[in-house]
XYZ file of C-alpha atoms in Angstrom:
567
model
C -19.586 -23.802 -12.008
C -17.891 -24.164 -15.488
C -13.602 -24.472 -14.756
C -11.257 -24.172 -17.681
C -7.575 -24.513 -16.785
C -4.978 -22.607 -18.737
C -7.161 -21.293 -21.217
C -4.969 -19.509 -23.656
C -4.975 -16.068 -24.894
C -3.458 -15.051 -27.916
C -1.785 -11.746 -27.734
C -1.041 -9.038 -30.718
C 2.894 -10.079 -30.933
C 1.768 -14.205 -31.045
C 2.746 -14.336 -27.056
C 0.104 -16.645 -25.776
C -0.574 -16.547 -22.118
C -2.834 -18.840 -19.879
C -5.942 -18.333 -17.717
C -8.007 -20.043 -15.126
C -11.963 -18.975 -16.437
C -14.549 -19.760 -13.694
C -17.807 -19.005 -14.702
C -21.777 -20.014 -13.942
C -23.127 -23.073 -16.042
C -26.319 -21.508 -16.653
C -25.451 -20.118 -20.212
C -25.799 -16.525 -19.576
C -23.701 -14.151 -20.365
C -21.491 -12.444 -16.945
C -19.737 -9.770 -16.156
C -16.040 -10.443 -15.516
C -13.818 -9.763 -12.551
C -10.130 -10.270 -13.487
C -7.119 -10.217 -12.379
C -3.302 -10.814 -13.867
C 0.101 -10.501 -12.592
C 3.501 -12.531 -11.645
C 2.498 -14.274 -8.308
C 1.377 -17.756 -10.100
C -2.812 -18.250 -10.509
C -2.511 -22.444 -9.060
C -0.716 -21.916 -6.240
C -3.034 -22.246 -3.573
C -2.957 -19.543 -0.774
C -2.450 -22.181 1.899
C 0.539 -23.792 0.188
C 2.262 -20.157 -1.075
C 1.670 -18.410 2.061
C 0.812 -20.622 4.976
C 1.137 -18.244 7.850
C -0.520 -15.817 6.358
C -3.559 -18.727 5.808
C -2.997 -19.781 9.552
C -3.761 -16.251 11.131
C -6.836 -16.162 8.457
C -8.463 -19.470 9.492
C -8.097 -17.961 13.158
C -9.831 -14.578 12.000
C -12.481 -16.674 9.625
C -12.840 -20.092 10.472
C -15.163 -20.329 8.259
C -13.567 -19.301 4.841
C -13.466 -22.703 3.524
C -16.555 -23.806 4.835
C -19.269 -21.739 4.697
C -20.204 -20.878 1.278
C -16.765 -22.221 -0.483
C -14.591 -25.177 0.069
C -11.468 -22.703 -0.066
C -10.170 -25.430 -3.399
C -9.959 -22.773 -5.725
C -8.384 -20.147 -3.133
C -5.525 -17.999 -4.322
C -3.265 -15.499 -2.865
C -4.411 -12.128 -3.241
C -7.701 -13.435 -5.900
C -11.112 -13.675 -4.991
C -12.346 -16.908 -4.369
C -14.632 -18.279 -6.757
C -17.167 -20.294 -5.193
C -18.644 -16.829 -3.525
C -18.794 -14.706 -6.844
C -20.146 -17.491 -9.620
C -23.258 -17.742 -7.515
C -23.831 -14.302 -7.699
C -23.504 -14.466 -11.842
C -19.952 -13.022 -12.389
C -16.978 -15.106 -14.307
C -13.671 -14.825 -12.541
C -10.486 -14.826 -14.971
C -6.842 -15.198 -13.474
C -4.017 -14.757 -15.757
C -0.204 -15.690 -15.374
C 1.566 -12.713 -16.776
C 4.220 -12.825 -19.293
C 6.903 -15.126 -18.048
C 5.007 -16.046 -14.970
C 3.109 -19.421 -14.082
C 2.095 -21.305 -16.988
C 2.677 -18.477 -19.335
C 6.024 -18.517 -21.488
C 7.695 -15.122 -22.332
C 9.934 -12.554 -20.784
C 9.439 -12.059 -16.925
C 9.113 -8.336 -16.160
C 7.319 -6.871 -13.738
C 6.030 -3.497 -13.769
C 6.951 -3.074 -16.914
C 4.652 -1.294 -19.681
C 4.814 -4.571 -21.691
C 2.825 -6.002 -18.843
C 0.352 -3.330 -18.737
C -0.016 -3.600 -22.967
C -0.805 -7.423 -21.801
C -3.463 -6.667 -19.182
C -4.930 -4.461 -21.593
C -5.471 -6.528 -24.376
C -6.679 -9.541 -21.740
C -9.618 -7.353 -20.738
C -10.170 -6.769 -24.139
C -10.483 -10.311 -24.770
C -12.567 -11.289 -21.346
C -14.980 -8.431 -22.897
C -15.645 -10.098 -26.122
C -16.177 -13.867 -25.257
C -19.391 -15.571 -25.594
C -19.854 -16.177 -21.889
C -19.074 -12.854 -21.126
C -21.728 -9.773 -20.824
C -19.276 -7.026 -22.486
C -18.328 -5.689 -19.057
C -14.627 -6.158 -17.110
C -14.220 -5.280 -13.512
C -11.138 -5.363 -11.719
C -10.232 -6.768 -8.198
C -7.407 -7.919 -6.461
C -4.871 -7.201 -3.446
C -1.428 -5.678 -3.614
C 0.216 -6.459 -6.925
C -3.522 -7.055 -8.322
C -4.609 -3.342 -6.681
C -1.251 -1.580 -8.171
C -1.455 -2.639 -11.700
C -5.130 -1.917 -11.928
C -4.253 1.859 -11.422
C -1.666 1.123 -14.103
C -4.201 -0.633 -16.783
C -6.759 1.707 -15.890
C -4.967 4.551 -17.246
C -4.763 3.157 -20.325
C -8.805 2.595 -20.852
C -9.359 -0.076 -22.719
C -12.773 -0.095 -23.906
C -14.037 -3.174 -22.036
C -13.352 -2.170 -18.718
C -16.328 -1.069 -16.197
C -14.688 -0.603 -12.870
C -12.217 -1.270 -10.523
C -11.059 -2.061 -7.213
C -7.875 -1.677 -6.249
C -7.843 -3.093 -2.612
C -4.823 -2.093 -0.671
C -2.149 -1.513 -3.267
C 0.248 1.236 -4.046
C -0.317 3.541 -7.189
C 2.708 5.376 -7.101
C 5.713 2.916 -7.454
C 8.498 5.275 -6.462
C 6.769 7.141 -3.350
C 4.487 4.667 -2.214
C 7.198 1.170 -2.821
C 10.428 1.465 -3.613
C 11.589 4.274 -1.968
C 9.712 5.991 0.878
C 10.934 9.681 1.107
C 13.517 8.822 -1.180
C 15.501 6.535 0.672
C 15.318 2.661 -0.977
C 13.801 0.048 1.279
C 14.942 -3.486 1.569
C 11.001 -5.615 1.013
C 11.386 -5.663 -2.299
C 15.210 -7.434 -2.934
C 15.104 -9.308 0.345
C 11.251 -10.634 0.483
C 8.968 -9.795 -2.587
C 11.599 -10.858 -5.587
C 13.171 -14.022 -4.018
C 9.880 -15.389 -2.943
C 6.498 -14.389 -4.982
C 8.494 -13.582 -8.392
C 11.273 -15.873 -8.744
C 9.389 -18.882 -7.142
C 6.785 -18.908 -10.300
C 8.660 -17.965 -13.400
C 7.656 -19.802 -16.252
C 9.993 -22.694 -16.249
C 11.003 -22.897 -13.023
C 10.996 -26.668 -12.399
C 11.989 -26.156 -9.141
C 9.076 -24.177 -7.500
C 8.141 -25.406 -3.819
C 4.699 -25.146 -5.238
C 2.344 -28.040 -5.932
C -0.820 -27.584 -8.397
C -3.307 -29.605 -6.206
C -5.233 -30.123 -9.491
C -2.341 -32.028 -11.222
C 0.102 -32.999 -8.419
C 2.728 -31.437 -10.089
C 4.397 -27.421 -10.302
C 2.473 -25.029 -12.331
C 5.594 -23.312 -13.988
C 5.221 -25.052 -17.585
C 8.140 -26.604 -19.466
C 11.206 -26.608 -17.956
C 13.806 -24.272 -18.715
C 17.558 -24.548 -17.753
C 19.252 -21.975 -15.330
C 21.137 -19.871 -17.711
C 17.427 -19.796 -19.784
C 15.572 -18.760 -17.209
C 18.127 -15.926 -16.407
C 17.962 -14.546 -19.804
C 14.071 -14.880 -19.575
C 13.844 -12.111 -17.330
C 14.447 -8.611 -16.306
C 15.719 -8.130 -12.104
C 13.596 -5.415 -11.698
C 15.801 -5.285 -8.013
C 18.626 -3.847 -10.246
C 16.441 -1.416 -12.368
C 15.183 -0.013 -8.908
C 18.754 0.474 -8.006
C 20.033 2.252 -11.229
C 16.995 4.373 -11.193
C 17.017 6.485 -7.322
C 15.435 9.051 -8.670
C 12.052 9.803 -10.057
C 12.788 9.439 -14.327
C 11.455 8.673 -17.945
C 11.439 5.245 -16.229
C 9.584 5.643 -13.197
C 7.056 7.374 -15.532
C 6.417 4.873 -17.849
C 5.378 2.831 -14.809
C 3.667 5.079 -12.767
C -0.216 5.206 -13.511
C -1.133 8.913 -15.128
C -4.166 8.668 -12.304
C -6.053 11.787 -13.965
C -6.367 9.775 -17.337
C -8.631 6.864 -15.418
C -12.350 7.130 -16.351
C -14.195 4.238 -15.161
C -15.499 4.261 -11.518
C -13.263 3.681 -8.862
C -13.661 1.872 -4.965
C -9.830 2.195 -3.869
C -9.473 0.527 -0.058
C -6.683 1.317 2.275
C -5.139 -0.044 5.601
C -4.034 2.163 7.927
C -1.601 0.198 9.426
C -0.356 -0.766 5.926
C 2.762 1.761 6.295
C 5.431 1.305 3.515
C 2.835 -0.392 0.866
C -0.487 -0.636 1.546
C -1.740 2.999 2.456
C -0.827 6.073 0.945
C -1.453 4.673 -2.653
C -5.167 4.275 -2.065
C -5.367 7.603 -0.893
C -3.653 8.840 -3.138
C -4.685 6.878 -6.028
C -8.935 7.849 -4.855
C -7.860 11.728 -5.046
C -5.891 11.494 -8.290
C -8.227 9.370 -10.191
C -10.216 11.329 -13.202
C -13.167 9.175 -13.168
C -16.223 11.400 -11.702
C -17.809 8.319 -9.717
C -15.137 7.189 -6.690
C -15.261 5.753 -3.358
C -12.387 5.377 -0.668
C -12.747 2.891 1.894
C -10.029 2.681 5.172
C -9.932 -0.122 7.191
C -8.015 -1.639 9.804
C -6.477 -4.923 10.339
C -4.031 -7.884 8.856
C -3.373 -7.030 4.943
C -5.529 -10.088 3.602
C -8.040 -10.541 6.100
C -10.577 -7.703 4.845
C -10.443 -8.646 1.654
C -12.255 -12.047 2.261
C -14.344 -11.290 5.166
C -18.116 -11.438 4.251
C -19.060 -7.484 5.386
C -16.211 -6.461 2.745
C -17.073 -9.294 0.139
C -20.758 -7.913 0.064
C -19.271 -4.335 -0.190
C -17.108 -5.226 -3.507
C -20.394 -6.816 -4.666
C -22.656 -3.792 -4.019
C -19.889 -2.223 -6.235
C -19.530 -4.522 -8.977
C -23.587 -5.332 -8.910
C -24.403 -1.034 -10.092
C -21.471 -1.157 -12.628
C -20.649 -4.306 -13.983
C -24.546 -5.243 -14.379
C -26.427 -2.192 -14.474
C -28.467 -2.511 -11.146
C -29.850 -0.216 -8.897
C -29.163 -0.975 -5.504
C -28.249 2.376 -3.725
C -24.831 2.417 -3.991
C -24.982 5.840 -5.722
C -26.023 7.536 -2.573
C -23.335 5.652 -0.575
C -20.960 8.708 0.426
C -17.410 8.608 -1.557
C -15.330 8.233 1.724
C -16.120 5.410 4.156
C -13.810 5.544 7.219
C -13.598 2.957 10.203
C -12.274 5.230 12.347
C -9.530 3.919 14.932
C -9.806 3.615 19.030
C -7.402 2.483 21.161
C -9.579 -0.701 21.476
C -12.228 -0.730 18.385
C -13.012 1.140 14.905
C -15.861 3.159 14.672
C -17.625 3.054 10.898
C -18.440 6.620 9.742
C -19.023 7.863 6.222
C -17.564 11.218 4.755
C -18.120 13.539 1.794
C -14.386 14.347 0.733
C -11.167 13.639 1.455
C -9.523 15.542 3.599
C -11.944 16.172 6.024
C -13.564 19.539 5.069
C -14.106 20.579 8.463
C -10.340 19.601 9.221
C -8.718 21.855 11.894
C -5.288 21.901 11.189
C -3.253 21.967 14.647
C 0.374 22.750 14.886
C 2.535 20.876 18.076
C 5.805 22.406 18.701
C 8.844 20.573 19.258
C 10.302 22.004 22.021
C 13.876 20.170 22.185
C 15.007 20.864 25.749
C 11.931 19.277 27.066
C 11.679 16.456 24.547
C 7.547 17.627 24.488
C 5.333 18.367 22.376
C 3.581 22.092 23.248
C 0.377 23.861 21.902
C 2.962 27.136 20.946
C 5.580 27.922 19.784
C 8.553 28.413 22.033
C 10.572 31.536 22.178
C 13.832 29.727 23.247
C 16.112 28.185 20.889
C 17.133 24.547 21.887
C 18.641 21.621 20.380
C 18.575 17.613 20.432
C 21.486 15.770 18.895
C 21.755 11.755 18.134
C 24.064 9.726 16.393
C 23.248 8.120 12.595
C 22.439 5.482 12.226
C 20.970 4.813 15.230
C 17.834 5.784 17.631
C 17.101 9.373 18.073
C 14.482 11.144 19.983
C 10.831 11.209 21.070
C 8.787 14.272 21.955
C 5.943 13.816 24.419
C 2.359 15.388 24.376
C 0.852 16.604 27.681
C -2.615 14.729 28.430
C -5.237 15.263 26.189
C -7.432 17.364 27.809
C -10.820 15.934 26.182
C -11.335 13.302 23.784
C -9.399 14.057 20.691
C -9.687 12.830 16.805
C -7.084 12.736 14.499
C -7.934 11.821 11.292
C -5.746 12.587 8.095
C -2.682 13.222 6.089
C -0.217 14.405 8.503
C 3.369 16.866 8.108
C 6.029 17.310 9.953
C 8.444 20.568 9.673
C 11.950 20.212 11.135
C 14.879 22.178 11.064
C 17.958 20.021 11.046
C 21.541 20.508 11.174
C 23.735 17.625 10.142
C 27.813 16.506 10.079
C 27.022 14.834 7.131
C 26.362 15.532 3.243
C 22.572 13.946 3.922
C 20.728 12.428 6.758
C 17.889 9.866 6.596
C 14.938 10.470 8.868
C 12.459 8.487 9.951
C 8.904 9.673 11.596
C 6.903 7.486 14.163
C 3.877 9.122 15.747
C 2.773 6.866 18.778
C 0.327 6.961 21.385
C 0.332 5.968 25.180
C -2.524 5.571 27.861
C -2.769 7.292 31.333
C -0.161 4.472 32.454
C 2.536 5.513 30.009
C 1.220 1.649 27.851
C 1.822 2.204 23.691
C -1.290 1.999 21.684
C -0.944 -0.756 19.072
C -2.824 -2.010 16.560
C -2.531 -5.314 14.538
C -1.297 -3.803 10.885
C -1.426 -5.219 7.423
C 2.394 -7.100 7.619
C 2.882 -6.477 11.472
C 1.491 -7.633 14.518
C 2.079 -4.212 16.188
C 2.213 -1.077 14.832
C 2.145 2.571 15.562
C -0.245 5.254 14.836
C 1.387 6.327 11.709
C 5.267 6.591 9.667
C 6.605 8.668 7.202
C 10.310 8.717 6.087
C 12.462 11.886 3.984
C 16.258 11.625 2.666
C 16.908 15.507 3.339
C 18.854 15.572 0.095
C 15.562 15.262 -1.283
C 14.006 18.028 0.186
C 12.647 19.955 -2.503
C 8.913 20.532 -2.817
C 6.828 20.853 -5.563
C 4.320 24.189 -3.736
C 1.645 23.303 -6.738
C 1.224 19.739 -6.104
C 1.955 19.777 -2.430
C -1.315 20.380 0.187
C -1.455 20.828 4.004
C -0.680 17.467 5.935
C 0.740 16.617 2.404
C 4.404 18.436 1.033
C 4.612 16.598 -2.690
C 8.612 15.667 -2.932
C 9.985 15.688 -6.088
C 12.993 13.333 -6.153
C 13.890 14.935 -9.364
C 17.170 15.869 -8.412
C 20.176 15.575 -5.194
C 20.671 18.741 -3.116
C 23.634 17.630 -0.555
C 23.946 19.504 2.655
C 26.839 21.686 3.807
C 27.950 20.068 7.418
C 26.989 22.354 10.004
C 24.308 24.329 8.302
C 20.266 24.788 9.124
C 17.968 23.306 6.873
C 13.925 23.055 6.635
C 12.562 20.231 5.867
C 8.974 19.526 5.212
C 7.923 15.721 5.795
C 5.214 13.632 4.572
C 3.379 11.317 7.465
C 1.471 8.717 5.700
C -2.218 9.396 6.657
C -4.088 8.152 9.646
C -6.835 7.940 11.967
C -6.781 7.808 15.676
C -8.950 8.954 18.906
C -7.392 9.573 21.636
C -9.386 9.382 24.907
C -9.240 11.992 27.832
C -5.826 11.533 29.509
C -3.689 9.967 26.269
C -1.051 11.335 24.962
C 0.491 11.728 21.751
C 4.331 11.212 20.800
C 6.716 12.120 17.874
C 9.715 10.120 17.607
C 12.261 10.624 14.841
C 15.240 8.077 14.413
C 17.990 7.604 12.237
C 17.108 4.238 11.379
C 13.855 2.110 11.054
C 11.326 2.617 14.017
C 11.914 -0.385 16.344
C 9.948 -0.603 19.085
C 11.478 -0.813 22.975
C 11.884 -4.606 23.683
C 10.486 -6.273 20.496
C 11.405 -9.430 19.667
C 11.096 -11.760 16.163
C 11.462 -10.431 12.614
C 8.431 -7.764 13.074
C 9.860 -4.874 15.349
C 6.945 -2.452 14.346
C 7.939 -1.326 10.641
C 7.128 -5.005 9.587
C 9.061 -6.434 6.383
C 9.737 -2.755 5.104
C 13.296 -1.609 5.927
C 15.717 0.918 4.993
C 19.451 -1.095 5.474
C 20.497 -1.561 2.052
C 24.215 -0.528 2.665
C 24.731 0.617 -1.328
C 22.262 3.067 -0.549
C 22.728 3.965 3.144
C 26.488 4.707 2.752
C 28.268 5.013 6.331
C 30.191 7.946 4.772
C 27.390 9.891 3.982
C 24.973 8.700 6.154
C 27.649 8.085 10.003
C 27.694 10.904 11.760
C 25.385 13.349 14.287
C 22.145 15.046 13.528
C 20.620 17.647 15.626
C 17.343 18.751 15.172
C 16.207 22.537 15.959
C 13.274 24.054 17.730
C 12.031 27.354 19.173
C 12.550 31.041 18.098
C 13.126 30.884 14.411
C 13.223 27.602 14.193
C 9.431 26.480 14.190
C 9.677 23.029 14.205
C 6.328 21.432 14.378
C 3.853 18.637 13.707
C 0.612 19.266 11.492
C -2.100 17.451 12.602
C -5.570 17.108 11.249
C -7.973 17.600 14.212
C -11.393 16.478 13.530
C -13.911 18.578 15.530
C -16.446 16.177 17.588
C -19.381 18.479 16.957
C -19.291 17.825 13.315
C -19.403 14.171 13.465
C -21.338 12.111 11.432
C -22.016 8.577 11.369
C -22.771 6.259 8.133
């Protein structure tokens, strides 16, 4: 293996940035897999993020061992060692402003997305390279490949955006509206900040030279000015805007082929973008892959190494290896105690059943109909509200799909925040959890409206799926019925004979009974900012209606067991 440290490249405006290029020694020309973004490319994984490495090394012992010695191992980048044996170059960039690369620190931004562009382009056109640019990467590396995509520059083959978001204002910074705490309290602080260019003070070592990988040291009030607190921009923008547009990728114009993998127990990041993003993209050849699990460990284990390889091998150098007939949707489909693979034709389900529950409020249940009865449940905001209880599942029972909730709601308030927990409990009355991407428990599925924010767009929205605008602010009048339609990030769950499912809506962020530590089951994304959670607006009672005209209900996407298929 050829390694060239902080090779530069020489953008249109004279703004040079730097790259790590591994590539095979054997003189012929490879494809590329890139990737290129703020988090800092010599930083190794262990040192940046060492529980995160700890609970990998548990799930793969041998990540370091077997087939790589883990040097070269980078948060969120594919390790080396496995792909240059296999004839691909790998090419890291530090953004603008970011790592070794001077300039103006701004995430998101279009600038950066002009950048990524032209650093295809010129991974496309080197000697060592065969013409073709793939893209892979977690997270920041999944979202701004949607982004760069859009753009098609003429070197890029494919991409695979593995568990990022693709909408930046519904899928990140503010889930139904309301604006969540990850990115000002976690994400900014420690995986921006920590690796601007110039930051002499990183905690992070460059085990190749001892020292931090941040370039020439800049003063306090430089590095200040050589930046943009995108923390503030999300703040002046709540709404959906020219600015949220120029940063949101225009899915329909991506062309090249597409494998997008989600997490389903990546609620508040790492979910509904994948979906979303596989569905939206315009390129005719697209796979979606769901998965369960911690947020990094898929991404390295061998089963879903091979499967990025399979895709990379038919489009970044021409082979034919059967991954044409592989089905577009590949599902592990979640047990209480294991995932099930099984491969689908489209997403949604076509032979979806869509199943209403009823809320009946007196009961605090879940029923089958609709109730004739008018009742009410009222709880205080913020706070913890109420939970409505299936009856035993009668048979074994699939649930697998967007999900919508409609509630009638009645507030004291100008607005109410609500957030949506579906759970699931055994014979014995024990929760179902499942180890999610950034928690150690989660439930079986979240979703989250503002009920200012309630209007729909009926073109764009589908059922399980009611598209929100957040175009514009409709208060509520204190004391008067409203319907609200709410968008449940999607999901996947079997319920054996005897289960039973449960709908619990809150005031506040889902927190489960008894939890202790910093991960209650709505990991690192919260909803407490108290600029945007107002107690004026936001202190006060909600009651939610059901029965008669009020038909309050949960959507569900039943999957039919006769029409299973397995891949």
């Amino acid at each position: 293996m050829i390694f060239e440290k902080n090779v530069p490249i020489r953008l249109s405006d004279g703004t040079v940035l730097r790259a790590n290029v591994f590539r095979p020694d054997d003189g012929v020309p490879a494809p590329v897999l890139m990737t290129h973004g703020p988090y800092g490319k010599d930083a190794h994984f262990e040192d940046a993020f060492k529980p995160q490495w700890d609970e990998l090394k548990r799930l793969y012992p041998g990540i370091d061992t077997e087939g790589s010695s883990g040097r070269y191992l980078r948060w969120e980048v594919a390790d080396p060692e496995r792909w240059i044996p296999w004839g691909y170059a790998i090419v890291v960039v530090d953004s603008r402003g970011a790592g070794e690369s001077p300039g103006k620190l701004w995430a998101w931004s279009p600038q950066e997305t002009d950048d990524y562009a032209e650093c295809i382009e010129w991974a496309g056109t080197q000697e060592w390279s065969n013409g073709k640019v793939g893209l892979l990467g977690i997270s920041y590396y999944a979202m701004n490949q949607w982004q760069v995509a859009a753009r098609r520059p003429a070197h890029l083959a494919a991409i695979c955006p593995w568990e990022g978001a693709s909408d930046l204002y519904r899928d990140a910074s503010h889930h139904g509206g309301i604006f969540g705490n990850f990115f000002f309290e976690y994400w900014f602080p420690k995986q921006i900040l920590s690796v601007q260019n110039g930051n002499s003070g990183s905690p992070y070592i460059d085990r190749e030279t001892g020292g931090t990988s941040t370039g020439t040291a800049l003063d306090e009030d430089t590095l200040r000015g050589n930046r943009v607190d995108v923390i503030e921009e999300f703040r002046s923008h709540p709404l959906i805007d020219g600015w949220y547009d120029a940063r949101t990728a225009k899915l329909a114009d991506i062309e090249v082929p597409v494998l997008s993998a989600g997490n389903w127990g990546g609620m508040g990041l790492h979910l509904r973008g994948n979906v979303q993003g596989f569905m939206g993209a315009g390129s005719r050849q697209k796979w979606l892959q769901m998965h369960g699990g911690t947020h990094w460990e898929s991404f390295y284990l061998p089963e879903y190494v091979q499967l990025q390889k399979r895709f990379f091998d038919r489009f970044l150098k021409g082979e034919s290896n059967g991954w044409d007939a592989q089905p577009p949707v590949m599902l592990e489909v979640r047990h209480p105690d294991r995932f099930e693979q099984r491969s689908e034709h489209e997403w949604p389900i076509a032979r979806t059943q869509w199943t209403r529950m009823y809320l009946d409020a007196g009961r605090r249940a879940l029923a089958p109909e609709p109730l004739g009865a008018i009742a009410f449940a009222t709880y205080r905001a913020p706070g913890r509200g109420v939970e409505f209880l299936s009856a035993p599942m009668e048979a074994q029972t699939e649930f697998t799909g967007p999900v919508a909730l409609v509630l009638w709601v009645r507030s004291s308030t100008e607005d109410m925040d609500l957030f949506v927990t579906l759970r699931a409990y055994d014979p014995e009355g024990r929760e179902v959890l499942f180890r999610g991407a950034t928690d150690p428990q989660v439930p079986i599925a979240q979703g989250w409206l503002r009920a200012s924010h309630r209007k729909t767009d009926p073109q764009r929205s589908r059922p399980g799926q009611p598209f929100h605008t957040h175009t514009e602010v409709e208060p509520l009048t204190p004391g008067e019925d409203y319907r609200l339609e709410i968008e449940v990030w999607p999901t996947s769950i079997v319920l054996p004979r005897g289960y039973r499912l449960a709908l619990r809506i809150d005031a506040q962020d889902f927190e489960r009974e008894g939890a202790a530590g910093p991960r209650k089951g709505s990991g690192p994304f919260l909803h407490t900012d108290p600029q945007d959670r107002r107690p004026d607006v936001f202190r006060g009672e909600n009651t939610i209606l059901a029965g008669g005209r009020y038909d309050s209900h949960l959507l569900l996407p039943l999957i039919p067991p006769a029409g299973h298929r397995r891949g």
